[in-house]
PDB file of C-alpha atoms in Angstrom:
ATOM      1  CA  MET A   1       0.392 -45.225   2.287  1.00  0.00           C
ATOM      2  CA  ASN A   2      -2.901 -45.328   4.215  1.00  0.00           C
ATOM      3  CA  ASN A   3      -2.435 -41.710   5.424  1.00  0.00           C
ATOM      4  CA  GLN A   4      -1.938 -40.488   1.858  1.00  0.00           C
ATOM      5  CA  ARG A   5      -5.154 -42.186   0.792  1.00  0.00           C
ATOM      6  CA  ARG A   6      -7.091 -40.531   3.640  1.00  0.00           C
ATOM      7  CA  THR A   7      -5.617 -37.119   2.827  1.00  0.00           C
ATOM      8  CA  PHE A   8      -6.507 -37.592  -0.825  1.00  0.00           C
ATOM      9  CA  LEU A   9     -10.077 -38.618   0.039  1.00  0.00           C
ATOM     10  CA  LYS A  10     -10.527 -35.665   2.445  1.00  0.00           C
ATOM     11  CA  GLY A  11      -9.226 -33.217  -0.151  1.00  0.00           C
ATOM     12  CA  SER A  12     -11.441 -34.676  -2.858  1.00  0.00           C
ATOM     13  CA  LEU A  13     -14.492 -34.525  -0.608  1.00  0.00           C
ATOM     14  CA  ALA A  14     -13.789 -30.887   0.330  1.00  0.00           C
ATOM     15  CA  ALA A  15     -13.235 -29.858  -3.291  1.00  0.00           C
ATOM     16  CA  GLY A  16     -16.384 -31.684  -4.361  1.00  0.00           C
ATOM     17  CA  THR A  17     -18.440 -29.982  -1.644  1.00  0.00           C
ATOM     18  CA  VAL A  18     -17.209 -26.519  -2.661  1.00  0.00           C
ATOM     19  CA  GLY A  19     -17.893 -27.349  -6.326  1.00  0.00           C
ATOM     20  CA  VAL A  20     -21.485 -28.375  -5.541  1.00  0.00           C
ATOM     21  CA  ALA A  21     -22.014 -25.209  -3.429  1.00  0.00           C
ATOM     22  CA  VAL A  22     -20.710 -22.972  -6.240  1.00  0.00           C
ATOM     23  CA  GLY A  23     -22.811 -24.853  -8.795  1.00  0.00           C
ATOM     24  CA  ALA A  24     -25.935 -24.441  -6.656  1.00  0.00           C
ATOM     25  CA  GLY A  25     -25.279 -20.697  -6.323  1.00  0.00           C
ATOM     26  CA  LEU A  26     -24.660 -20.826  -2.581  1.00  0.00           C
ATOM     27  CA  LEU A  27     -21.154 -19.336  -2.881  1.00  0.00           C
ATOM     28  CA  ALA A  28     -21.615 -16.503  -5.347  1.00  0.00           C
ATOM     29  CA  PRO A  29     -18.808 -13.896  -5.375  1.00  0.00           C
ATOM     30  CA  ARG A  30     -21.314 -11.096  -4.799  1.00  0.00           C
ATOM     31  CA  ALA A  31     -22.284 -12.724  -1.492  1.00  0.00           C
ATOM     32  CA  VAL A  32     -18.737 -12.762  -0.121  1.00  0.00           C
ATOM     33  CA  MET A  33     -17.481  -9.398  -1.384  1.00  0.00           C
ATOM     34  CA  ALA A  34     -17.714  -6.382   0.919  1.00  0.00           C
ATOM     35  CA  ALA A  35     -19.935  -3.452   0.039  1.00  0.00           C
ATOM     36  CA  TRP A  36     -18.085  -0.341  -1.092  1.00  0.00           C
ATOM     37  CA  PRO A  37     -19.207   3.212  -1.859  1.00  0.00           C
ATOM     38  CA  LYS A  38     -18.866   3.062  -5.636  1.00  0.00           C
ATOM     39  CA  ALA A  39     -20.410   6.510  -6.216  1.00  0.00           C
ATOM     40  CA  ALA A  40     -17.961   8.134  -3.777  1.00  0.00           C
ATOM     41  CA  PHE A  41     -14.933   6.570  -5.490  1.00  0.00           C
ATOM     42  CA  GLU A  42     -16.235   7.683  -8.906  1.00  0.00           C
ATOM     43  CA  ALA A  43     -17.125  11.242  -7.818  1.00  0.00           C
ATOM     44  CA  ASN A  44     -15.193  13.996  -9.598  1.00  0.00           C
ATOM     45  CA  ASP A  45     -16.054  16.618  -6.988  1.00  0.00           C
ATOM     46  CA  PHE A  46     -14.247  16.853  -3.654  1.00  0.00           C
ATOM     47  CA  GLY A  47     -17.416  17.540  -1.611  1.00  0.00           C
ATOM     48  CA  ALA A  48     -19.370  14.765  -3.315  1.00  0.00           C
ATOM     49  CA  ALA A  49     -16.604  12.286  -2.555  1.00  0.00           C
ATOM     50  CA  ILE A  50     -16.651  13.149   1.163  1.00  0.00           C
ATOM     51  CA  SER A  51     -20.462  13.123   1.277  1.00  0.00           C
ATOM     52  CA  GLY A  52     -20.588   9.786  -0.507  1.00  0.00           C
ATOM     53  CA  VAL A  53     -18.364   8.057   1.984  1.00  0.00           C
ATOM     54  CA  ALA A  54     -19.039   9.930   5.257  1.00  0.00           C
ATOM     55  CA  GLY A  55     -22.607  11.160   4.768  1.00  0.00           C
ATOM     56  CA  SER A  56     -21.716  14.864   4.978  1.00  0.00           C
ATOM     57  CA  SER A  57     -19.113  17.248   3.624  1.00  0.00           C
ATOM     58  CA  ASP A  58     -19.030  19.456   6.731  1.00  0.00           C
ATOM     59  CA  ALA A  59     -15.735  18.629   8.401  1.00  0.00           C
ATOM     60  CA  ALA A  60     -14.111  20.839  11.006  1.00  0.00           C
ATOM     61  CA  ASP A  61     -10.363  21.483  10.967  1.00  0.00           C
ATOM     62  CA  SER A  62      -8.718  19.642  13.835  1.00  0.00           C
ATOM     63  CA  GLY A  63      -5.232  19.510  15.274  1.00  0.00           C
ATOM     64  CA  ASP A  64      -5.989  16.025  16.589  1.00  0.00           C
ATOM     65  CA  VAL A  65      -5.778  14.589  13.051  1.00  0.00           C
ATOM     66  CA  LYS A  66      -2.144  14.106  12.008  1.00  0.00           C
ATOM     67  CA  ILE A  67      -0.939  13.404   8.462  1.00  0.00           C
ATOM     68  CA  LYS A  68       2.533  12.075   7.801  1.00  0.00           C
ATOM     69  CA  ALA A  69       3.437  12.444   4.130  1.00  0.00           C
ATOM     70  CA  PRO A  70       6.518  13.540   2.222  1.00  0.00           C
ATOM     71  CA  ASP A  71       6.833  17.221   1.316  1.00  0.00           C
ATOM     72  CA  ILE A  72       8.019  16.176  -2.155  1.00  0.00           C
ATOM     73  CA  ALA A  73       6.976  12.872  -3.746  1.00  0.00           C
ATOM     74  CA  GLU A  74       9.262  11.954  -6.612  1.00  0.00           C
ATOM     75  CA  ASN A  75       6.883   9.260  -7.871  1.00  0.00           C
ATOM     76  CA  GLY A  76       3.182  10.078  -7.672  1.00  0.00           C
ATOM     77  CA  ALA A  77       2.280   6.422  -8.233  1.00  0.00           C
ATOM     78  CA  VAL A  78       3.263   5.454  -4.679  1.00  0.00           C
ATOM     79  CA  VAL A  79       2.973   8.264  -2.154  1.00  0.00           C
ATOM     80  CA  PRO A  80       3.187   6.953   1.427  1.00  0.00           C
ATOM     81  CA  ILE A  81       0.536   8.454   3.703  1.00  0.00           C
ATOM     82  CA  THR A  82       0.034   7.827   7.412  1.00  0.00           C
ATOM     83  CA  VAL A  83      -2.964   9.225   9.290  1.00  0.00           C
ATOM     84  CA  SER A  84      -3.240   9.076  13.048  1.00  0.00           C
ATOM     85  CA  THR A  85      -5.604  10.665  15.496  1.00  0.00           C
ATOM     86  CA  SER A  86      -6.067  10.965  19.226  1.00  0.00           C
ATOM     87  CA  LEU A  87      -9.832  11.468  18.867  1.00  0.00           C
ATOM     88  CA  PRO A  88     -11.993   8.941  20.757  1.00  0.00           C
ATOM     89  CA  ASN A  89     -14.429   6.501  19.100  1.00  0.00           C
ATOM     90  CA  VAL A  90     -12.974   6.721  15.592  1.00  0.00           C
ATOM     91  CA  GLU A  91     -15.438   5.219  13.121  1.00  0.00           C
ATOM     92  CA  SER A  92     -13.623   5.819   9.849  1.00  0.00           C
ATOM     93  CA  ILE A  93     -10.579   7.443   8.274  1.00  0.00           C
ATOM     94  CA  THR A  94     -10.815   8.736   4.701  1.00  0.00           C
ATOM     95  CA  ILE A  95      -7.925   9.981   2.564  1.00  0.00           C
ATOM     96  CA  LEU A  96      -8.475  12.318  -0.393  1.00  0.00           C
ATOM     97  CA  SER A  97      -6.185  13.976  -2.914  1.00  0.00           C
ATOM     98  CA  ALA A  98      -7.823  17.282  -3.836  1.00  0.00           C
ATOM     99  CA  ASN A  99      -6.466  17.637  -7.393  1.00  0.00           C
ATOM    100  CA  ASN A 100      -6.917  14.052  -8.575  1.00  0.00           C
ATOM    101  CA  ASN A 101      -9.653  13.485 -11.170  1.00  0.00           C
ATOM    102  CA  THR A 102     -11.363  11.258  -8.604  1.00  0.00           C
ATOM    103  CA  PRO A 103     -10.343  12.746  -5.231  1.00  0.00           C
ATOM    104  CA  LEU A 104     -11.256   9.806  -2.968  1.00  0.00           C
ATOM    105  CA  SER A 105      -8.118   7.691  -2.549  1.00  0.00           C
ATOM    106  CA  ALA A 106      -8.992   5.429   0.370  1.00  0.00           C
ATOM    107  CA  SER A 107     -11.552   4.941   3.097  1.00  0.00           C
ATOM    108  CA  PHE A 108     -11.184   2.698   6.131  1.00  0.00           C
ATOM    109  CA  ASN A 109     -14.036   1.740   8.465  1.00  0.00           C
ATOM    110  CA  LEU A 110     -12.664   0.949  11.916  1.00  0.00           C
ATOM    111  CA  SER A 111     -14.163  -1.095  14.727  1.00  0.00           C
ATOM    112  CA  ALA A 112     -14.790   0.423  18.140  1.00  0.00           C
ATOM    113  CA  SER A 113     -11.703  -1.234  19.604  1.00  0.00           C
ATOM    114  CA  ALA A 114      -9.377  -0.130  16.786  1.00  0.00           C
ATOM    115  CA  GLU A 115      -6.743   2.536  17.207  1.00  0.00           C
ATOM    116  CA  GLY A 116      -7.111   5.630  15.010  1.00  0.00           C
ATOM    117  CA  PHE A 117      -4.145   4.839  12.781  1.00  0.00           C
ATOM    118  CA  VAL A 118      -3.917   4.066   9.058  1.00  0.00           C
ATOM    119  CA  SER A 119      -0.855   3.801   6.830  1.00  0.00           C
ATOM    120  CA  THR A 120      -1.130   3.267   3.083  1.00  0.00           C
ATOM    121  CA  ARG A 121       0.144   4.436  -0.297  1.00  0.00           C
ATOM    122  CA  ILE A 122      -1.937   6.484  -2.712  1.00  0.00           C
ATOM    123  CA  LYS A 123      -1.648   7.675  -6.318  1.00  0.00           C
ATOM    124  CA  MET A 124      -1.397  11.395  -6.995  1.00  0.00           C
ATOM    125  CA  GLY A 125      -1.673  12.866 -10.480  1.00  0.00           C
ATOM    126  CA  LYS A 126      -0.124  16.211  -9.590  1.00  0.00           C
ATOM    127  CA  THR A 127       0.810  18.479  -6.710  1.00  0.00           C
ATOM    128  CA  SER A 128      -2.114  18.661  -4.343  1.00  0.00           C
ATOM    129  CA  ASP A 129      -3.398  18.866  -0.814  1.00  0.00           C
ATOM    130  CA  VAL A 130      -3.829  15.470   0.820  1.00  0.00           C
ATOM    131  CA  VAL A 131      -6.838  15.649   3.118  1.00  0.00           C
ATOM    132  CA  ALA A 132      -7.574  13.194   5.927  1.00  0.00           C
ATOM    133  CA  VAL A 133     -11.145  13.112   7.202  1.00  0.00           C
ATOM    134  CA  VAL A 134     -11.794  11.311  10.485  1.00  0.00           C
ATOM    135  CA  LYS A 135     -15.304  10.413  11.595  1.00  0.00           C
ATOM    136  CA  SER A 136     -15.438  10.331  15.381  1.00  0.00           C
ATOM    137  CA  GLY A 137     -18.573  10.291  17.498  1.00  0.00           C
ATOM    138  CA  GLY A 138     -20.703  11.015  14.419  1.00  0.00           C
ATOM    139  CA  LYS A 139     -18.772  14.219  13.604  1.00  0.00           C
ATOM    140  CA  LEU A 140     -16.209  14.836  10.879  1.00  0.00           C
ATOM    141  CA  PHE A 141     -12.760  16.277  11.519  1.00  0.00           C
ATOM    142  CA  LYS A 142     -10.099  16.971   8.915  1.00  0.00           C
ATOM    143  CA  SER A 143      -6.528  17.969   8.393  1.00  0.00           C
ATOM    144  CA  SER A 144      -4.559  18.556   5.212  1.00  0.00           C
ATOM    145  CA  LYS A 145      -0.986  18.671   3.966  1.00  0.00           C
ATOM    146  CA  ASN A 146       0.350  19.851   0.617  1.00  0.00           C
ATOM    147  CA  VAL A 147       2.447  17.276  -1.244  1.00  0.00           C
ATOM    148  CA  LYS A 148       4.499  18.334  -4.278  1.00  0.00           C
ATOM    149  CA  VAL A 149       4.584  15.638  -6.960  1.00  0.00           C
ATOM    150  CA  THR A 150       7.469  15.739  -9.463  1.00  0.00           C
ATOM    151  CA  ILE A 151       6.301  12.821 -11.675  1.00  0.00           C
ATOM    152  CA  GLY A 152       2.548  12.224 -11.728  1.00  0.00           C
ATOM    153  CA  GLY A 153       1.336   8.755 -10.886  1.00  0.00           C
ATOM    154  CA  CYS A 154      -1.800   8.844 -13.023  1.00  0.00           C
ATOM    155  CA  GLY A 155      -0.193   8.810 -16.445  1.00  0.00           C
ATOM    156  CA  GLY A 156       0.888  12.460 -16.263  1.00  0.00           C
TER     157      GLY A 156
END
């Protein structure tokens, strides 16, 4: 009985403290949310999307960037994409779908100790090249793979 009372009092104190912090404006959602490149995700142009997220649209073709994606995606709403690279010092991996209305699908910033590997699912409106852009040592490298979409995942 005494332990339940202590647990209740601890929980009430913690909830009250968080409530006061939120009320005082110390825990605003904008302070805890990560920054994201809004302009890059809203860009309708392929080059603008890359520039918005990586700082430049000049990416060299590289055999060290590997894309694993299906040749034919029956459902464009969930197309599995895996990007891996053997390049050193990978800073970010960005995935774009060239024919989507907004080409930028995903961007991942990696720490220095992270392995150059990302696996996710993206939406594709129609058949398109999927382009992976890897930023390594301040330079951009890319690779692409064509994915045929039978049923578009963007309402098409």
